[in-house]
Amino acid sequence: METLPSVTQANQTMTFNYPNRHLQISVLTPEIIRVFEFRGDKGQSYAVEGNKQQPTTFTLNKNDNHYELKTDSLLLKIDADQHIDVYDQADHQLITDYRGSRSPLDRGIDEAHKQLVEAEGHTVSQSVNGDDNGYYEVVKSLAANEHLYGLGDKTGYLDKRGYEYDNWNTDNPAPQMENFTKLYKSIPVMYGLKNGYPYGLFFDNPYRSHFDMGKENSNYYFYSAVAGNLDYYILGGQTFKDVVTNYTYLTGRVPLPQKWTLGYQQSRWGYSISQQEVETIADHLKKSKLPCDAIHFDIDYMRGYRVFTWNNEAYQNDPKAFLQNLKQRGIKIVTIIDPGVKKDPDYSVYSEGVKKGYFVKTPDGQVYINKVWPGDSAFPDFGRPEVRNWWAQNTKFLTDIGVAGIWNDMNEPASFDGDIPDNIVFSDQELKSAHQKMHNVYGHNMAKATYEGLKTHQGKRPYIITRAAYAGTQKYSTVWTGDNRSLWAHIQMMIPQLCNLGLSGFAFAGTDIGGFGSDTTPELLTRWIEAAIFSPLLRNHSAMGTRHQEPWSFGEPTLSIYRRYLQLRYHLIPYMYDLFAQETKTGLPIMRPLVLNYDDDPRVTDIDNEFMVGNSLLVAPIVEKSQTKRLVYLPAGQWIDFWNHREYTGGKDIVVNAPLDKLPLFVQKNAILPWGQQVDHISEDPDDEMTFHVWGDEGHYDHYQDNGMDFNYQKGEFNRYAISVNRNQVSVKLLHQGFKSVYRKIKVVLPEKTVTLTYEPRTSRYL
Ligand code: GLC
């Protein structure tokens, strides 16, 4: 046993002076503590913006063999051997440094099969060749009863225990299965539920990193990184929800979206090749009476895949008029933008970028070129504020034409001509850096640039979808999970992916409904629209060359079922919008794993095929081919079948029938849900009235309303309504009145009667 180190304290930061290192521990809030060791990286965090430290009381005491750092919520024991052990205020173990040494898996690598084994990609978990002296690892004990979550949209199951993952944003077109260690995003936040007690750990380091979630050995999990500072946050909280609220306090929350972005969106690689093609889709949507708010334009609308250009000839030389016309029909356009700028001296974006030095460079100072869709392309150096500004200005080209949102793709960045070497010169703000550090935040910085551009040019809440992301990107962009396939395995994976994304701060997320690659089937498409109908981002997208999967592609009954679920979605958009209004304050996702809401129920720790929407809806979709009934676990409480109003007592499994047209859906008893009118598009005109359904005979609901478009709500232009029902007596109060279009009428539908209240302007009351 070594002797305890000396400690120096400055404000809320304590430095533990060990012989070989200085470990800083900072108290940010009673529930957030940062552990930091400077290891040569001078950059700032991309995930955490601004000062998150709040004045917090805490004590530091020296005991015989350890220090005790105590806040109102957390207790840290720091010993002479550099262990940091974390307990909650009732002394439950949360995070414990592992005392033994790691026992790497014996993969039996011999020279002859080295390549084969390396293709599996297990390189980050150990110091590469032993000569990478920036490498470090953090190893924590794993209890027998401990479940692990988070990490964004990594493949596999909800509970990450037993798997390993890499953080290196990657575009790999092969089918994404649970053996994939890396995808397009790096969101290094993980949550643990140790013997039922929740905590979180956020490792803020954009370098290539690795999480082994107890695969190598079921007694520990570990995080390792090839370089960068040791910089992690201990997240506490009474409940799992509190821990997520703390994480999103730290890295930011999804801002309130424009309301129409919660509508249905139709996409396919190929539509935007011509105006006629897009028109056909819009006509079909209308003819088929399918509610829809947007059509997405993939790379085909551009001139030779040159970003910020338009192939005008295919749009009667007036794309603006065409977009205006679609808008009048209720359809907005979202265009794709990739980062790769085509190498073409006659193309202004390229020549300007070269002249101003905006592209990343080789170590000898040449513009670095790799191949993407446009062929040879240069890559904007998004780490630099000046380059982000330039990009933001370029988005004006699109907003001037009337584009409503921007879809950022290929921003890992993907490169077709081999990996971008680690030493390509990228900027880290104003510092000279390298691809090795800036890779995982490339998409993040591109999204940030796009956000600034849209905000300036549109004056509305920016709608951006990005494929690549880092922790914190949720402040600027929504995400989708990239190139899935029309496979049953992928509809299954959607649920844990979106739930873990939600836990990781990304409350606004979706998958390509129907599957992007491979051919879908009518049954798969039907089950997919049912299963995805509450995913915040609701987009059907597919790859060029695959079987068409528009809702009408398979005739009946697919079309009618599809329409029925889109209608259900539109009725419930006011509920989802309310959840977003709450999310901006709590960071809690819309689509949630059951374990988030019921963290004390051991039955829900690894449910992969059910989820909740807020607190009130439980969704149990069919995600198996040919299945027409399933078991549904209902947590404690009373539940009402949405379709036949039958009541169940929870805390058990029930069997439900689910023929092809039925999504098993349950409402918590006494929940009140807003029920918007049946519409084909989310209108820019405010709703004149609102209906609320009461799933019982008492309850309370807090409803939010604003203009659904711009930032005026930040100036108080919103309304909040309290709907209360007590023994069938209804009351509606305006808790805040700042938005001029208050509902003229409010209908409250109870099981036995409907109560209609009218707004009385003189008294601002509902009577
Ligand atoms: C990427 C995207 C996909 C898009 C395609 C063509 O594969 O993930 O959504 O359709 O590129 O732009």
XYZ file of C-alpha atoms in Angstrom, residues 275 279 297 310-326 397 400-402:
24
model
C -39.152 17.096 -61.269
C -44.304 15.005 -58.765
C -33.993 14.668 -52.121
C -28.922 22.115 -58.480
C -29.426 20.253 -61.724
C -31.715 22.979 -63.020
C -32.454 21.363 -66.370
C -34.295 18.549 -64.639
C -36.420 21.168 -62.839
C -37.591 23.302 -65.760
C -34.827 25.695 -64.801
C -36.811 26.837 -61.793
C -36.438 24.575 -58.763
C -37.637 27.415 -56.571
C -41.017 27.539 -58.293
C -41.295 23.784 -58.055
C -40.554 23.750 -54.336
C -42.988 26.575 -53.795
C -45.652 24.629 -55.569
C -45.005 21.531 -53.475
C -28.056 28.490 -51.765
C -33.087 30.570 -51.124
C -34.588 27.829 -53.278
C -36.968 27.026 -50.441
